[in-house]
Amino acid sequence: MKWPRASGILAHPTSFPGRFAIGDLGPGAYAFLDFLAAAKQHIWQVLPLGPTGYGDSPYALLSAFAGNPMLVSPEALLDEHLLAPGDLDDAPAFDPAKVDFGTVIPWKMALLHRSHLRFQANGSPALRDEYQAFCEGQRAWLDDYALFAALKAHYGGAPWADWPRPYALREPAAMDDAHATLADEIDFHRYAQFLFFRQWASIRAAAHDRNILIMGDLAIFVAHDSADVWAHRDLFFLDENGRPMVVAGVPPDYFSKTGQRWGNPIYRWDVLARDGYGWWIDRVRQALQLEDILRLDHFRGFLANWEIPGDAKTAVAGRWVPGPGEKLFAAIREALGDVPFVAEDLGVITPDVVALRKRLKFPGMRVLQFAFSADTSNQFLPHNFTRNTVVYTGTHDNDTTQGWYDSLTRAQQHNARAYLHSDGKHIVWDMIRSAEASVARIAILPLQDALELGSSARMNYPSKPANNWAWRSPPELLTPPVAAHLAELATLYGRDEDSHKSPST
């Protein structure tokens, strides 16, 4: 598999500027693509694009297949006469600096309902045909998701395991009743997905027109409160009431004495294997409709994952259990060909995980914020990289690079400055230069680092259960001088050559 030597920027669409409280697939997204093109950045990395549940995390989705309706652009709906001009007049005075999920979700859902009514009354024959073709083409997951979303709204947003038992366990009579009584709400959720996929297709085409590839993020686990688990209970370790018998996490380490209890249900890999890993193949196929490169979050979990009893409060009582290993990826390759996967191999990685990644020839990840210890053999130092690597200044789970540097001890700051041959005045750009100059095939930096922002612009604090994912980019910071600086580095270090080619070619 040939990978381009390229650089890119990590920015989730919710972070784009715009007037409607949350970044979306409208003018702000196209302006960002123009910024990337001017900066000679050929990869745009996004977080998972699905509908978020409790906590607003893109890593706790209501579906591994659906798109997030919050990303639908009101301006685009207005342009296509799927909203009336007056429909946007009641938009609240949203905070432009951050996403207020509690305010924007009910407002935007009401707006999308308004658009659905308009489509039902006035949709053109061509658009109706397009909608029907979408529903038919996506039926394998869309029908279950739309029914799940309609029932979830009907029961006030409660997790599916708390619904009345016949609906939680999908008893046939209950499903027939739901289809009859919630028919319009089910159709609404199909319509909202139609809007998302239609707008995303335009965004992706615009990216490709600018020689930009999109890197997506495929989390290994799915949320318990999701259409995936509700519709496929046999694929997970659940009890007779649909609640997890065991959940995922990571063991105690120097970050946490009690480990991390994520709460995701564990796959029954033996059941998946008997079906040839069909659900996973479908999931990857769906992701490739949206993105060109897929980052596998928590790659080590495919070899073994930390299994915690479902009733345990912490991760201490867990144990390592085997994952599918190479068999899963062989099945994916047989069905879909060579998929451009990047392995997120951060954290405590054992030699067998390294060996698996190398056998599969997946690029691994290196993060410069982890590099500057006194140990010159530190794998995150650029002189220890291999070409089959994706280097980051930081990720969505880290502080911004400026915030990271400001939090270091004097000795740690000295180590970073010495390695980077920096006076520390523009440490962020010195870090970016080091990433760009490295042998790593791909260099990615969060948008916050390109803008030299401090800790207030951080996207996620993994130890905080709430108030994450809300950062939005001030539009005035995406300036031609910033783009020119990035373009200069991309040209200087050979990251603007043949970057328009897919890594699978």
mmCIF file of C-alpha atoms in Angstrom, residues 238-426:
data_model
loop_
_atom_site.group_PDB
_atom_site.id
_atom_site.type_symbol
_atom_site.label_atom_id
_atom_site.label_comp_id
_atom_site.label_asym_id
_atom_site.label_seq_id
_atom_site.Cartn_x
_atom_site.Cartn_y
_atom_site.Cartn_z
ATOM 1 C CA LEU A 238 -25.550 -8.900 27.486
ATOM 2 C CA ASP A 239 -27.807 -10.416 30.117
ATOM 3 C CA GLU A 240 -31.462 -11.378 29.571
ATOM 4 C CA ASN A 241 -32.511 -7.743 30.157
ATOM 5 C CA GLY A 242 -30.053 -6.371 27.613
ATOM 6 C CA ARG A 243 -27.580 -4.973 30.135
ATOM 7 C CA PRO A 244 -23.824 -5.545 29.757
ATOM 8 C CA MET A 245 -22.394 -8.555 31.573
ATOM 9 C CA VAL A 246 -18.885 -7.215 30.976
ATOM 10 C CA VAL A 247 -17.632 -3.825 29.782
ATOM 11 C CA ALA A 248 -14.487 -2.384 28.241
ATOM 12 C CA GLY A 249 -11.782 -0.220 29.767
ATOM 13 C CA VAL A 250 -8.085 -0.167 30.551
ATOM 14 C CA PRO A 251 -6.286 -1.508 33.637
ATOM 15 C CA PRO A 252 -4.760 0.543 36.454
ATOM 16 C CA ASP A 253 -1.587 2.363 35.447
ATOM 17 C CA TYR A 254 0.426 5.426 36.397
ATOM 18 C CA PHE A 255 -2.396 7.657 35.118
ATOM 19 C CA SER A 256 -5.060 6.082 37.330
ATOM 20 C CA LYS A 257 -4.778 3.690 40.283
ATOM 21 C CA THR A 258 -8.235 2.293 39.472
ATOM 22 C CA GLY A 259 -7.870 2.195 35.677
ATOM 23 C CA GLN A 260 -10.561 3.456 33.310
ATOM 24 C CA ARG A 261 -14.024 1.896 33.110
ATOM 25 C CA TRP A 262 -15.390 2.981 29.738
ATOM 26 C CA GLY A 263 -18.628 1.020 29.995
ATOM 27 C CA ASN A 264 -18.850 -0.154 26.359
ATOM 28 C CA PRO A 265 -20.214 -3.678 25.941
ATOM 29 C CA ILE A 266 -17.738 -6.340 24.831
ATOM 30 C CA TYR A 267 -18.108 -8.093 21.494
ATOM 31 C CA ARG A 268 -18.771 -11.801 21.280
ATOM 32 C CA TRP A 269 -15.980 -12.278 18.784
ATOM 33 C CA ASP A 270 -16.816 -15.968 18.389
ATOM 34 C CA VAL A 271 -20.315 -15.087 17.159
ATOM 35 C CA LEU A 272 -18.930 -12.441 14.808
ATOM 36 C CA ALA A 273 -16.398 -14.944 13.455
ATOM 37 C CA ARG A 274 -19.109 -17.492 12.613
ATOM 38 C CA ASP A 275 -20.697 -14.881 10.365
ATOM 39 C CA GLY A 276 -17.361 -14.020 8.753
ATOM 40 C CA TYR A 277 -17.254 -10.711 10.703
ATOM 41 C CA GLY A 278 -20.090 -9.439 8.514
ATOM 42 C CA TRP A 279 -21.163 -6.652 10.908
ATOM 43 C CA TRP A 280 -17.605 -5.290 11.049
ATOM 44 C CA ILE A 281 -17.217 -5.507 7.283
ATOM 45 C CA ASP A 282 -20.452 -3.557 6.869
ATOM 46 C CA ARG A 283 -19.217 -0.983 9.356
ATOM 47 C CA VAL A 284 -15.926 -0.455 7.524
ATOM 48 C CA ARG A 285 -17.720 -0.353 4.168
ATOM 49 C CA GLN A 286 -19.985 2.367 5.527
ATOM 50 C CA ALA A 287 -17.024 4.350 6.873
ATOM 51 C CA LEU A 288 -15.385 4.247 3.450
ATOM 52 C CA GLN A 289 -18.472 5.967 2.020
ATOM 53 C CA LEU A 290 -17.540 8.937 4.183
ATOM 54 C CA GLU A 291 -13.746 8.907 4.451
ATOM 55 C CA ASP A 292 -10.602 7.947 2.546
ATOM 56 C CA ILE A 293 -8.360 6.838 5.445
ATOM 57 C CA LEU A 294 -9.535 5.210 8.682
ATOM 58 C CA ARG A 295 -7.770 5.599 12.024
ATOM 59 C CA LEU A 296 -8.408 2.569 14.250
ATOM 60 C CA ASP A 297 -8.902 3.898 17.756
ATOM 61 C CA HIS A 298 -7.535 1.616 20.548
ATOM 62 C CA PHE A 299 -5.824 -0.713 18.080
ATOM 63 C CA ARG A 300 -4.412 -2.855 20.878
ATOM 64 C CA GLY A 301 -7.964 -3.942 21.715
ATOM 65 C CA PHE A 302 -8.124 -5.994 18.531
ATOM 66 C CA LEU A 303 -5.470 -8.295 19.985
ATOM 67 C CA ALA A 304 -6.689 -8.262 23.598
ATOM 68 C CA ASN A 305 -9.004 -6.012 25.569
ATOM 69 C CA TRP A 306 -9.471 -5.318 29.271
ATOM 70 C CA GLU A 307 -12.757 -6.949 30.275
ATOM 71 C CA ILE A 308 -14.439 -5.619 33.448
ATOM 72 C CA PRO A 309 -17.451 -7.157 35.222
ATOM 73 C CA GLY A 310 -20.554 -5.177 34.313
ATOM 74 C CA ASP A 311 -21.399 -4.397 37.941
ATOM 75 C CA ALA A 312 -17.875 -3.270 38.872
ATOM 76 C CA LYS A 313 -17.462 0.403 39.739
ATOM 77 C CA THR A 314 -13.812 0.611 38.630
ATOM 78 C CA ALA A 315 -11.512 -1.208 36.214
ATOM 79 C CA VAL A 316 -9.426 -2.885 38.933
ATOM 80 C CA ALA A 317 -11.185 -6.273 38.746
ATOM 81 C CA GLY A 318 -10.734 -6.651 34.971
ATOM 82 C CA ARG A 319 -8.779 -9.192 32.979
ATOM 83 C CA TRP A 320 -7.232 -9.427 29.543
ATOM 84 C CA VAL A 321 -9.271 -11.432 27.031
ATOM 85 C CA PRO A 322 -8.257 -12.183 23.442
ATOM 86 C CA GLY A 323 -9.597 -10.211 20.509
ATOM 87 C CA PRO A 324 -9.890 -11.376 16.905
ATOM 88 C CA GLY A 325 -6.370 -10.319 15.930
ATOM 89 C CA GLU A 326 -5.374 -10.777 12.336
ATOM 90 C CA LYS A 327 -8.452 -12.854 11.429
ATOM 91 C CA LEU A 328 -10.728 -9.812 11.466
ATOM 92 C CA PHE A 329 -8.475 -7.813 9.166
ATOM 93 C CA ALA A 330 -8.049 -10.761 6.811
ATOM 94 C CA ALA A 331 -11.846 -10.944 6.482
ATOM 95 C CA ILE A 332 -12.060 -7.185 5.867
ATOM 96 C CA ARG A 333 -9.305 -7.379 3.256
ATOM 97 C CA GLU A 334 -11.004 -10.265 1.464
ATOM 98 C CA ALA A 335 -14.307 -8.372 1.324
ATOM 99 C CA LEU A 336 -13.106 -4.806 0.708
ATOM 100 C CA GLY A 337 -9.511 -5.010 -0.506
ATOM 101 C CA ASP A 338 -6.631 -3.133 1.125
ATOM 102 C CA VAL A 339 -8.328 -0.616 3.393
ATOM 103 C CA PRO A 340 -6.109 2.381 4.330
ATOM 104 C CA PHE A 341 -6.011 1.873 8.114
ATOM 105 C CA VAL A 342 -3.890 3.838 10.601
ATOM 106 C CA ALA A 343 -3.350 2.119 13.949
ATOM 107 C CA GLU A 344 -3.751 4.222 17.085
ATOM 108 C CA ASP A 345 -1.038 2.424 19.056
ATOM 109 C CA LEU A 346 -0.604 4.796 21.984
ATOM 110 C CA GLY A 347 -0.474 3.896 25.654
ATOM 111 C CA VAL A 348 1.067 0.713 27.057
ATOM 112 C CA ILE A 349 1.694 -1.334 23.922
ATOM 113 C CA THR A 350 3.061 -4.860 24.221
ATOM 114 C CA PRO A 351 5.410 -6.472 21.657
ATOM 115 C CA ASP A 352 2.650 -8.679 20.240
ATOM 116 C CA VAL A 353 0.596 -5.580 19.377
ATOM 117 C CA VAL A 354 3.608 -4.048 17.621
ATOM 118 C CA ALA A 355 4.136 -7.293 15.724
ATOM 119 C CA LEU A 356 0.484 -7.386 14.614
ATOM 120 C CA ARG A 357 0.619 -3.816 13.341
ATOM 121 C CA LYS A 358 3.802 -4.540 11.397
ATOM 122 C CA ARG A 359 2.391 -7.726 9.861
ATOM 123 C CA LEU A 360 -0.658 -5.759 8.741
ATOM 124 C CA LYS A 361 1.619 -2.922 7.518
ATOM 125 C CA PHE A 362 -0.568 -0.299 9.185
ATOM 126 C CA PRO A 363 1.122 3.021 9.991
ATOM 127 C CA GLY A 364 1.394 3.665 13.724
ATOM 128 C CA MET A 365 1.090 6.964 15.595
ATOM 129 C CA ARG A 366 3.654 9.161 17.321
ATOM 130 C CA VAL A 367 2.794 12.246 19.395
ATOM 131 C CA LEU A 368 5.457 14.902 19.892
ATOM 132 C CA GLN A 369 4.065 15.986 23.244
ATOM 133 C CA PHE A 370 5.194 12.597 24.589
ATOM 134 C CA ALA A 371 8.724 12.957 23.243
ATOM 135 C CA PHE A 372 10.858 15.190 25.395
ATOM 136 C CA SER A 373 12.069 13.064 28.268
ATOM 137 C CA ALA A 374 15.762 12.696 28.971
ATOM 138 C CA ASP A 375 15.739 9.304 27.218
ATOM 139 C CA THR A 376 17.110 9.613 23.678
ATOM 140 C CA SER A 377 15.584 6.233 22.786
ATOM 141 C CA ASN A 378 12.074 7.613 23.409
ATOM 142 C CA GLN A 379 10.006 6.318 20.476
ATOM 143 C CA PHE A 380 8.204 9.657 20.163
ATOM 144 C CA LEU A 381 11.392 11.552 19.330
ATOM 145 C CA PRO A 382 11.540 12.206 15.575
ATOM 146 C CA HIS A 383 14.994 10.676 15.147
ATOM 147 C CA ASN A 384 13.461 7.322 16.187
ATOM 148 C CA PHE A 385 10.580 7.405 13.702
ATOM 149 C CA THR A 386 10.123 5.068 10.757
ATOM 150 C CA ARG A 387 8.493 6.146 7.517
ATOM 151 C CA ASN A 388 5.384 4.075 8.198
ATOM 152 C CA THR A 389 4.246 6.567 10.827
ATOM 153 C CA VAL A 390 1.674 9.314 11.317
ATOM 154 C CA VAL A 391 3.114 12.018 13.567
ATOM 155 C CA TYR A 392 0.990 14.451 15.578
ATOM 156 C CA THR A 393 1.967 17.479 17.585
ATOM 157 C CA GLY A 394 -0.944 16.487 19.847
ATOM 158 C CA THR A 395 -4.342 14.822 19.539
ATOM 159 C CA HIS A 396 -7.904 15.686 20.493
ATOM 160 C CA ASP A 397 -7.267 14.095 23.920
ATOM 161 C CA ASN A 398 -4.189 16.227 24.654
ATOM 162 C CA ASP A 399 -3.820 19.810 25.707
ATOM 163 C CA THR A 400 -2.971 22.220 22.922
ATOM 164 C CA THR A 401 0.769 22.324 22.303
ATOM 165 C CA GLN A 402 1.045 25.820 23.774
ATOM 166 C CA GLY A 403 -0.925 24.717 26.842
ATOM 167 C CA TRP A 404 1.202 21.581 27.126
ATOM 168 C CA TYR A 405 4.448 23.564 27.000
ATOM 169 C CA ASP A 406 3.231 26.104 29.551
ATOM 170 C CA SER A 407 2.440 23.263 31.981
ATOM 171 C CA LEU A 408 5.901 21.660 31.820
ATOM 172 C CA THR A 409 8.555 21.993 34.498
ATOM 173 C CA ARG A 410 11.574 24.139 33.673
ATOM 174 C CA ALA A 411 13.672 21.020 33.123
ATOM 175 C CA GLN A 412 11.107 19.573 30.727
ATOM 176 C CA GLN A 413 10.844 22.854 28.859
ATOM 177 C CA HIS A 414 14.629 22.889 28.568
ATOM 178 C CA ASN A 415 14.644 19.376 27.077
ATOM 179 C CA ALA A 416 12.035 20.387 24.493
ATOM 180 C CA ARG A 417 13.842 23.597 23.539
ATOM 181 C CA ALA A 418 17.200 21.854 23.293
ATOM 182 C CA TYR A 419 15.908 19.116 21.005
ATOM 183 C CA LEU A 420 13.987 21.547 18.815
ATOM 184 C CA HIS A 421 16.829 24.103 18.816
ATOM 185 C CA SER A 422 14.248 26.637 19.940
ATOM 186 C CA ASP A 423 14.276 29.735 22.118
ATOM 187 C CA GLY A 424 10.706 28.863 23.190
ATOM 188 C CA LYS A 425 9.133 32.047 21.839
ATOM 189 C CA HIS A 426 7.288 30.153 19.095
#
